[in-house]
Amino acid sequence: MTDFPGRQNKAVWLDEKSNVINAHGGGILSFDGGYYWYGEHKTEGWEGRLAFLGVHAYYSTDLIHWHDLGIVLKVTDDPGSPICRGCRIERPKVLHCPATGKFVMYFHSTDADHTLARRGLAVADSPQGPFHFLGAKRANAGKWPANAPVCDASLIPPEAEFVNGENDKTRRYPIYARDVAGGQMCRDMNLFVDDDGTAYHIYSSEHNSTLHIARLTPDFLDWDGYWFRVLPYAWNEGAALFKRNGWYFLLMSGCTGWNPNAARGAAAQNLAGPWFEFGNPARGDGAETTFGAQSSAVFSVGERYFAMLDCWNPENFIDSRYLWLELQFPSDDRFEMWNTPYFSLTPSEIT
């Protein structure tokens, strides 16, 4: 592939005008023969973790050469808005809704101190934006999970008494029961569309201890009330949900903040489970920290599947790099990923 080398992983990736691509924690939307990459626009230093501009988007026909579409969801200077300048807009993902023709964006909406856990929602008439912010809220208020019991929440301590990292206290309480009234916590999140066109929202919840998968309404703008808990008390984030040959897969990371850790993989033949974990899918040198990266999304090109990962740089977030790795499937029910120097596709592979 010397005539089409692709992108060198962990290098500075430039767009067609030689500007640094700035789309972190992102995902790919395949639409109308092209690819749209949406991600967090980061700025310099530690403060660069905050949203001072908004969600950045790029367009490509080959996943190698990228055209800058600019900021497609802009922050506001209104201090009362969930997307005011200096907030946090994290892990934006976009779906096209066939029922309405709209493009729907979900993201983790929180404040600078990371004390909120809400789903931000925006919509656009075009994949190029602009996206219009519709609000931020927690998930499935008033609805109980399909795979966990209704129980008394009166003795569960208030939210402020828990931490979001792995701990024994969270394990002792059905946090989901506490949050039925006001809605479930939504942190790291992703979107998934099944073979029948049904869309789902997956997010870290219950103080990051448990993943939730929630079915969306046909217009993709809300949850329809059916949701279930996945891998309870395993503390997963950075989750990417995808499907291959009848199997559902999760690529995840542990909850260690900006520091890399060993990736995690899980598989199921039904979205609601049972899910089985098969450990770290990373292989080779550096696998113990997922090659210094954290998962963000998985996209497919034909029969090939690629993981998008971020190499975070908390000292200077604008210099965080990208690592895109092809997934290998040694059996139908598990995947692996090896650290390779390039993300590469030949023109004939782009469909």
CSV table of C-alpha atoms in Angstrom, one decimal:
chain,number,residue,atom,x,y,z
A,1,MET,CA,0.0,0.0,0.0
A,2,THR,CA,2.9,2.3,-0.5
A,3,ASP,CA,0.9,4.4,-3.0
A,4,PHE,CA,-1.9,4.9,-0.4
A,5,PRO,CA,-0.2,4.8,3.0
A,6,GLY,CA,-3.1,6.1,5.0
A,7,ARG,CA,-2.5,7.9,8.4
A,8,GLN,CA,0.3,7.3,10.8
A,9,ASN,CA,-1.1,6.5,14.2
A,10,LYS,CA,-0.2,8.8,17.1
A,11,ALA,CA,1.2,11.4,14.6
A,12,VAL,CA,-0.3,14.8,14.2
A,13,TRP,CA,-3.1,14.3,11.7
A,14,LEU,CA,-3.7,17.2,9.3
A,15,ASP,CA,-6.8,18.1,7.2
A,16,GLU,CA,-6.7,19.0,3.5
A,17,LYS,CA,-5.5,22.5,4.4
A,18,SER,CA,-2.7,21.3,6.6
A,19,ASN,CA,-4.5,22.3,9.8
A,20,VAL,CA,-4.5,19.9,12.8
A,21,ILE,CA,-7.6,17.7,13.0
A,22,ASN,CA,-9.3,18.5,16.2
A,23,ALA,CA,-12.1,16.0,16.9
A,24,HIS,CA,-11.5,14.0,20.1
A,25,GLY,CA,-13.7,11.4,21.8
A,26,GLY,CA,-15.5,11.2,18.5
A,27,GLY,CA,-17.3,8.9,16.1
A,28,ILE,CA,-18.0,8.3,12.4
A,29,LEU,CA,-21.3,8.7,10.6
A,30,SER,CA,-21.4,7.0,7.2
A,31,PHE,CA,-23.9,8.8,5.0
A,32,ASP,CA,-24.6,9.2,1.3
A,33,GLY,CA,-21.3,7.9,0.1
A,34,GLY,CA,-19.2,9.9,2.6
A,35,TYR,CA,-17.9,9.8,6.1
A,36,TYR,CA,-18.5,12.5,8.8
A,37,TRP,CA,-16.2,12.6,11.8
A,38,TYR,CA,-17.6,14.5,14.9
A,39,GLY,CA,-15.5,15.1,18.0
A,40,GLU,CA,-14.6,17.4,20.8
A,41,HIS,CA,-12.7,20.5,19.9
A,42,LYS,CA,-9.8,20.7,22.4
A,43,THR,CA,-7.6,23.7,23.3
A,44,GLU,CA,-4.3,24.2,24.9
A,45,GLY,CA,-3.2,23.1,28.4
A,46,TRP,CA,-5.2,21.5,31.2
A,47,GLU,CA,-8.1,24.0,30.6
A,48,GLY,CA,-8.3,22.5,27.1
A,49,ARG,CA,-10.5,19.7,28.5
A,50,LEU,CA,-13.3,22.3,28.6
A,51,ALA,CA,-15.5,23.3,25.7
A,52,PHE,CA,-14.6,26.8,24.5
A,53,LEU,CA,-15.8,26.4,21.0
A,54,GLY,CA,-18.0,23.2,20.7
A,55,VAL,CA,-18.2,20.1,18.5
A,56,HIS,CA,-15.9,20.0,15.4
A,57,ALA,CA,-16.7,18.0,12.3
A,58,TYR,CA,-14.8,16.8,9.2
A,59,TYR,CA,-15.9,15.1,6.0
A,60,SER,CA,-14.1,12.5,3.9
A,61,THR,CA,-14.8,10.2,1.0
A,62,ASP,CA,-11.9,7.8,1.8
A,63,LEU,CA,-11.3,8.2,5.6
A,64,ILE,CA,-7.8,9.4,4.9
A,65,HIS,CA,-8.3,12.9,3.5
A,66,TRP,CA,-10.4,15.2,5.6
A,67,HIS,CA,-12.2,18.4,4.8
A,68,ASP,CA,-12.9,20.8,7.7
A,69,LEU,CA,-16.6,21.5,8.3
A,70,GLY,CA,-15.8,23.8,11.3
A,71,ILE,CA,-17.7,23.9,14.6
A,72,VAL,CA,-21.1,22.3,13.9
A,73,LEU,CA,-22.4,22.7,17.5
A,74,LYS,CA,-21.3,26.0,19.0
A,75,VAL,CA,-21.1,26.9,22.7
A,76,THR,CA,-23.0,29.9,23.9
A,77,ASP,CA,-22.1,32.8,26.2
A,78,ASP,CA,-25.4,32.3,28.1
A,79,PRO,CA,-24.4,31.3,31.6
A,80,GLY,CA,-27.7,29.6,32.1
A,81,SER,CA,-27.2,27.2,29.2
A,82,PRO,CA,-25.8,23.7,29.7
A,83,ILE,CA,-23.5,24.4,26.7
A,84,CYS,CA,-22.2,27.7,27.9
A,85,ARG,CA,-18.5,28.4,27.1
A,86,GLY,CA,-16.3,26.6,29.6
A,87,CYS,CA,-18.7,23.7,30.1
A,88,ARG,CA,-17.8,20.1,29.0
A,89,ILE,CA,-19.2,18.6,25.9
A,90,GLU,CA,-17.8,15.1,25.6
A,91,ARG,CA,-18.0,12.1,23.3
A,92,PRO,CA,-20.4,13.5,20.7
A,93,LYS,CA,-22.0,10.9,18.4
A,94,VAL,CA,-24.4,11.5,15.5
A,95,LEU,CA,-27.1,9.3,13.8
A,96,HIS,CA,-29.2,9.9,10.7
A,97,CYS,CA,-32.8,9.3,11.5
A,98,PRO,CA,-34.6,7.7,8.4
A,99,ALA,CA,-38.0,8.5,9.9
A,100,THR,CA,-37.5,12.2,10.0
A,101,GLY,CA,-34.5,12.8,7.8
A,102,LYS,CA,-32.8,14.7,10.7
A,103,PHE,CA,-29.3,14.3,12.1
A,104,VAL,CA,-29.3,13.7,15.8
A,105,MET,CA,-26.4,14.3,18.1
A,106,TYR,CA,-26.0,12.9,21.6
A,107,PHE,CA,-23.2,13.9,24.0
A,108,HIS,CA,-22.2,13.9,27.7
A,109,SER,CA,-23.2,17.3,29.0
A,110,THR,CA,-21.7,18.4,32.2
A,111,ASP,CA,-20.1,21.4,33.9
A,112,ALA,CA,-16.4,22.3,34.3
A,113,ASP,CA,-16.2,20.3,37.6
A,114,HIS,CA,-17.7,17.2,36.1
A,115,THR,CA,-20.5,17.1,38.6
A,116,LEU,CA,-23.4,16.6,36.2
A,117,ALA,CA,-24.2,13.5,34.3
A,118,ARG,CA,-26.7,14.3,31.6
A,119,ARG,CA,-27.3,13.6,27.9
A,120,GLY,CA,-27.0,16.6,25.7
A,121,LEU,CA,-29.2,16.6,22.6
A,122,ALA,CA,-28.8,18.5,19.3
A,123,VAL,CA,-30.4,18.2,15.8
A,124,ALA,CA,-29.6,19.3,12.3
A,125,ASP,CA,-31.1,19.2,8.9
A,126,SER,CA,-27.7,18.3,7.3
A,127,PRO,CA,-24.8,16.2,8.4
A,128,GLN,CA,-22.7,19.3,8.0
A,129,GLY,CA,-24.8,21.2,10.6
A,130,PRO,CA,-25.4,23.5,12.1
A,131,PHE,CA,-26.7,21.5,15.0
A,132,HIS,CA,-29.3,23.2,17.2
A,133,PHE,CA,-29.1,22.4,20.9
A,134,LEU,CA,-32.4,21.0,22.3
A,135,GLY,CA,-31.5,20.5,25.9
A,136,ALA,CA,-29.8,18.2,28.5
A,137,LYS,CA,-31.3,15.8,30.9
A,138,ARG,CA,-30.9,12.4,32.6
A,139,ALA,CA,-32.3,9.2,31.1
A,140,ASN,CA,-35.6,7.4,31.5
A,141,ALA,CA,-37.0,9.4,34.5
A,142,GLY,CA,-39.8,7.4,36.0
A,143,LYS,CA,-38.9,4.1,34.2
A,144,TRP,CA,-37.5,1.0,35.9
A,145,PRO,CA,-34.9,-1.2,34.1
A,146,ALA,CA,-36.2,-4.3,32.3
A,147,ASN,CA,-33.7,-6.6,33.9
A,148,ALA,CA,-33.5,-5.4,37.5
A,149,PRO,CA,-36.1,-5.4,40.3
A,150,VAL,CA,-38.3,-2.6,41.5
A,151,CYS,CA,-37.0,-1.8,45.0
A,152,ASP,CA,-37.2,0.7,47.8
A,153,ALA,CA,-34.8,3.6,47.3
A,154,SER,CA,-35.5,5.4,50.5
A,155,LEU,CA,-32.4,4.2,52.4
A,156,ILE,CA,-29.9,4.9,49.6
A,157,PRO,CA,-27.6,7.8,50.6
A,158,PRO,CA,-27.7,11.0,48.4
A,159,GLU,CA,-25.7,11.3,45.3
A,160,ALA,CA,-23.1,13.6,46.9
A,161,GLU,CA,-21.9,10.8,49.2
A,162,PHE,CA,-20.7,8.6,46.4
A,163,VAL,CA,-17.6,8.7,44.2
A,164,ASN,CA,-17.4,7.9,40.5
A,165,GLY,CA,-14.5,5.5,40.6
A,166,GLU,CA,-14.5,1.9,41.7
A,167,ASN,CA,-15.5,1.5,45.3
A,168,ASP,CA,-17.3,-0.9,47.6
A,169,LYS,CA,-19.9,1.6,48.8
A,170,THR,CA,-21.6,1.8,45.4
A,171,ARG,CA,-21.8,-2.0,45.2
A,172,ARG,CA,-23.9,-2.0,48.3
A,173,TYR,CA,-26.8,0.0,46.9
A,174,PRO,CA,-29.1,-0.2,43.9
A,175,ILE,CA,-28.2,3.3,42.6
A,176,TYR,CA,-30.6,2.9,39.6
A,177,ALA,CA,-33.5,2.8,42.1
A,178,ARG,CA,-32.4,6.1,43.6
A,179,ASP,CA,-32.4,7.7,40.2
A,180,VAL,CA,-35.7,6.4,38.8
A,181,ALA,CA,-37.4,9.6,40.0
A,182,GLY,CA,-35.0,12.1,38.5
A,183,GLY,CA,-33.5,10.0,35.7
A,184,GLN,CA,-30.4,7.9,35.3
A,185,MET,CA,-26.9,9.4,35.2
A,186,CYS,CA,-25.4,9.6,31.7
A,187,ARG,CA,-21.7,10.0,31.3
A,188,ASP,CA,-19.5,8.4,28.6
A,189,MET,CA,-21.9,7.5,25.9
A,190,ASN,CA,-22.3,6.1,22.4
A,191,LEU,CA,-25.1,5.4,19.9
A,192,PHE,CA,-25.9,2.2,18.0
A,193,VAL,CA,-28.4,1.2,15.3
A,194,ASP,CA,-29.4,-2.5,15.1
A,195,ASP,CA,-30.2,-4.4,12.0
A,196,ASP,CA,-33.9,-3.6,12.2
A,197,GLY,CA,-33.3,0.1,12.4
A,198,THR,CA,-33.9,0.4,16.1
A,199,ALA,CA,-31.5,2.9,17.7
A,200,TYR,CA,-30.0,2.6,21.2
A,201,HIS,CA,-28.2,4.9,23.6
A,202,ILE,CA,-25.4,3.3,25.7
A,203,TYR,CA,-23.9,5.2,28.6
A,204,SER,CA,-21.9,4.8,31.8
A,205,SER,CA,-24.3,5.3,34.7
A,206,GLU,CA,-24.7,4.7,38.5
A,207,HIS,CA,-21.6,6.6,39.3
A,208,ASN,CA,-19.8,4.9,36.4
A,209,SER,CA,-20.3,1.5,37.9
A,210,THR,CA,-22.8,0.1,35.4
A,211,LEU,CA,-23.5,0.5,31.7
A,212,HIS,CA,-27.1,1.2,30.6
A,213,ILE,CA,-28.5,0.5,27.1
A,214,ALA,CA,-31.7,2.4,26.4
A,215,ARG,CA,-33.9,2.1,23.3
A,216,LEU,CA,-34.8,5.3,21.5
A,217,THR,CA,-38.0,6.5,20.0
A,218,PRO,CA,-38.4,6.3,16.2
A,219,ASP,CA,-37.4,9.9,15.8
A,220,PHE,CA,-34.2,9.2,17.9
A,221,LEU,CA,-34.9,12.3,20.0
A,222,ASP,CA,-35.8,10.5,23.3
A,223,TRP,CA,-35.8,7.2,25.1
A,224,ASP,CA,-38.9,5.1,24.8
A,225,GLY,CA,-38.7,3.7,28.4
A,226,TYR,CA,-37.2,0.3,27.7
A,227,TRP,CA,-33.7,0.0,29.1
A,228,PHE,CA,-31.5,-2.5,30.8
A,229,ARG,CA,-28.4,-2.7,32.9
A,230,VAL,CA,-25.2,-4.3,31.5
A,231,LEU,CA,-22.1,-5.5,33.3
A,232,PRO,CA,-23.2,-4.1,36.7
A,233,TYR,CA,-20.5,-2.9,39.1
A,234,ALA,CA,-17.7,-3.4,36.5
A,235,TRP,CA,-16.8,0.3,36.2
A,236,ASN,CA,-16.6,0.6,32.4
A,237,GLU,CA,-16.4,3.8,30.3
A,238,GLY,CA,-15.4,4.7,26.7
A,239,ALA,CA,-17.9,2.1,25.6
A,240,ALA,CA,-18.4,1.3,21.9
A,241,LEU,CA,-21.2,-1.0,20.9
A,242,PHE,CA,-21.2,-2.8,17.5
A,243,LYS,CA,-22.5,-5.9,15.8
A,244,ARG,CA,-21.0,-8.6,13.6
A,245,ASN,CA,-22.4,-11.9,12.3
A,246,GLY,CA,-25.2,-11.9,14.8
A,247,TRP,CA,-23.0,-11.1,17.8
A,248,TYR,CA,-23.1,-7.8,19.8
A,249,PHE,CA,-19.8,-6.6,21.1
A,250,LEU,CA,-18.6,-4.0,23.5
A,251,LEU,CA,-15.1,-2.3,23.5
A,252,MET,CA,-14.6,-0.5,26.8
A,253,SER,CA,-12.0,1.0,29.1
A,254,GLY,CA,-11.7,1.1,32.9
A,255,CYS,CA,-12.4,4.2,34.9
A,256,THR,CA,-8.9,5.8,35.4
A,257,GLY,CA,-9.6,9.3,34.2
A,258,TRP,CA,-7.2,10.5,31.6
A,259,ASN,CA,-4.7,7.8,32.3
A,260,PRO,CA,-4.8,4.8,30.0
A,261,ASN,CA,-5.6,1.3,31.2
A,262,ALA,CA,-6.2,-2.2,29.9
A,263,ALA,CA,-9.1,-2.3,27.4
A,264,ARG,CA,-12.0,-4.6,28.0
A,265,GLY,CA,-14.2,-6.7,25.7
A,266,ALA,CA,-17.6,-8.3,26.0
A,267,ALA,CA,-19.9,-10.2,23.7
A,268,ALA,CA,-23.6,-11.3,23.7
A,269,GLN,CA,-26.1,-12.7,21.3
A,270,ASN,CA,-28.8,-10.6,22.7
A,271,LEU,CA,-28.5,-6.9,23.6
A,272,ALA,CA,-30.1,-7.5,26.9
A,273,GLY,CA,-27.6,-10.2,27.7
A,274,PRO,CA,-26.3,-12.4,29.0
A,275,TRP,CA,-23.0,-10.6,28.3
A,276,PHE,CA,-19.7,-12.4,28.9
A,277,GLU,CA,-16.4,-10.6,29.3
A,278,PHE,CA,-13.3,-11.9,27.6
A,279,GLY,CA,-10.7,-9.6,29.1
A,280,ASN,CA,-8.4,-7.2,27.3
A,281,PRO,CA,-8.7,-7.5,23.5
A,282,ALA,CA,-5.4,-5.6,23.0
A,283,ARG,CA,-2.5,-7.7,21.9
A,284,GLY,CA,1.3,-7.1,21.7
A,285,ASP,CA,3.6,-4.5,23.2
A,286,GLY,CA,1.8,-1.9,25.2
A,287,ALA,CA,-1.4,-3.9,25.5
A,288,GLU,CA,-1.6,-3.5,29.3
A,289,THR,CA,-2.4,0.2,28.7
A,290,THR,CA,-4.2,-0.2,25.3
A,291,PHE,CA,-1.1,1.3,23.7
A,292,GLY,CA,-1.6,4.5,25.7
A,293,ALA,CA,-5.1,5.1,24.3
A,294,GLN,CA,-8.7,4.9,25.3
A,295,SER,CA,-11.6,3.7,23.2
A,296,SER,CA,-14.1,6.1,21.6
A,297,ALA,CA,-16.0,4.3,18.8
A,298,VAL,CA,-16.0,1.4,16.3
A,299,PHE,CA,-17.0,1.9,12.7
A,300,SER,CA,-17.1,-0.6,9.8
A,301,VAL,CA,-16.1,-0.4,6.1
A,302,GLY,CA,-17.5,-3.4,4.3
A,303,GLU,CA,-16.5,-6.5,6.4
A,304,ARG,CA,-13.7,-4.6,8.2
A,305,TYR,CA,-14.1,-3.1,11.6
A,306,PHE,CA,-12.0,-0.3,13.1
A,307,ALA,CA,-11.7,1.1,16.6
A,308,MET,CA,-11.2,4.8,17.2
A,309,LEU,CA,-9.1,5.5,20.2
A,310,ASP,CA,-7.7,8.7,21.8
A,311,CYS,CA,-4.3,9.2,23.2
A,312,TRP,CA,-5.1,11.9,25.8
A,313,ASN,CA,-2.5,14.5,26.8
A,314,PRO,CA,-3.8,16.2,29.9
A,315,GLU,CA,-0.9,18.6,30.0
A,316,ASN,CA,-1.9,20.0,26.6
A,317,PHE,CA,-5.2,18.6,25.4
A,318,ILE,CA,-4.9,20.1,21.9
A,319,ASP,CA,-2.0,17.8,21.4
A,320,SER,CA,-3.9,14.6,22.1
A,321,ARG,CA,-3.4,12.1,19.3
A,322,TYR,CA,-5.4,9.5,17.5
A,323,LEU,CA,-5.0,5.7,17.2
A,324,TRP,CA,-7.2,3.8,14.7
A,325,LEU,CA,-6.8,0.0,14.8
A,326,GLU,CA,-8.4,-2.7,12.8
A,327,LEU,CA,-10.2,-5.3,14.8
A,328,GLN,CA,-9.4,-9.0,14.2
A,329,PHE,CA,-11.9,-11.8,15.0
A,330,PRO,CA,-10.2,-15.1,16.0
A,331,SER,CA,-13.7,-16.5,16.6
A,332,ASP,CA,-17.3,-15.3,16.1
A,333,ASP,CA,-17.6,-14.3,19.8
A,334,ARG,CA,-14.6,-12.2,20.4
A,335,PHE,CA,-12.2,-9.7,18.9
A,336,GLU,CA,-8.6,-8.6,19.2
A,337,MET,CA,-6.7,-5.4,18.3
A,338,TRP,CA,-3.0,-5.1,17.6
A,339,ASN,CA,-0.9,-2.0,17.7
A,340,THR,CA,-0.2,-1.0,14.1
A,341,PRO,CA,1.7,2.0,12.8
A,342,TYR,CA,-0.9,3.0,10.2
A,343,PHE,CA,-4.6,3.2,9.6
A,344,SER,CA,-4.9,2.4,5.9
A,345,LEU,CA,-7.5,1.6,3.3
A,346,THR,CA,-7.0,1.3,-0.5
A,347,PRO,CA,-9.5,3.3,-2.7
A,348,SER,CA,-11.2,0.1,-3.8
A,349,GLU,CA,-12.1,-0.8,-0.2
A,350,ILE,CA,-14.1,2.4,0.3
A,351,THR,CA,-17.7,1.6,-0.5
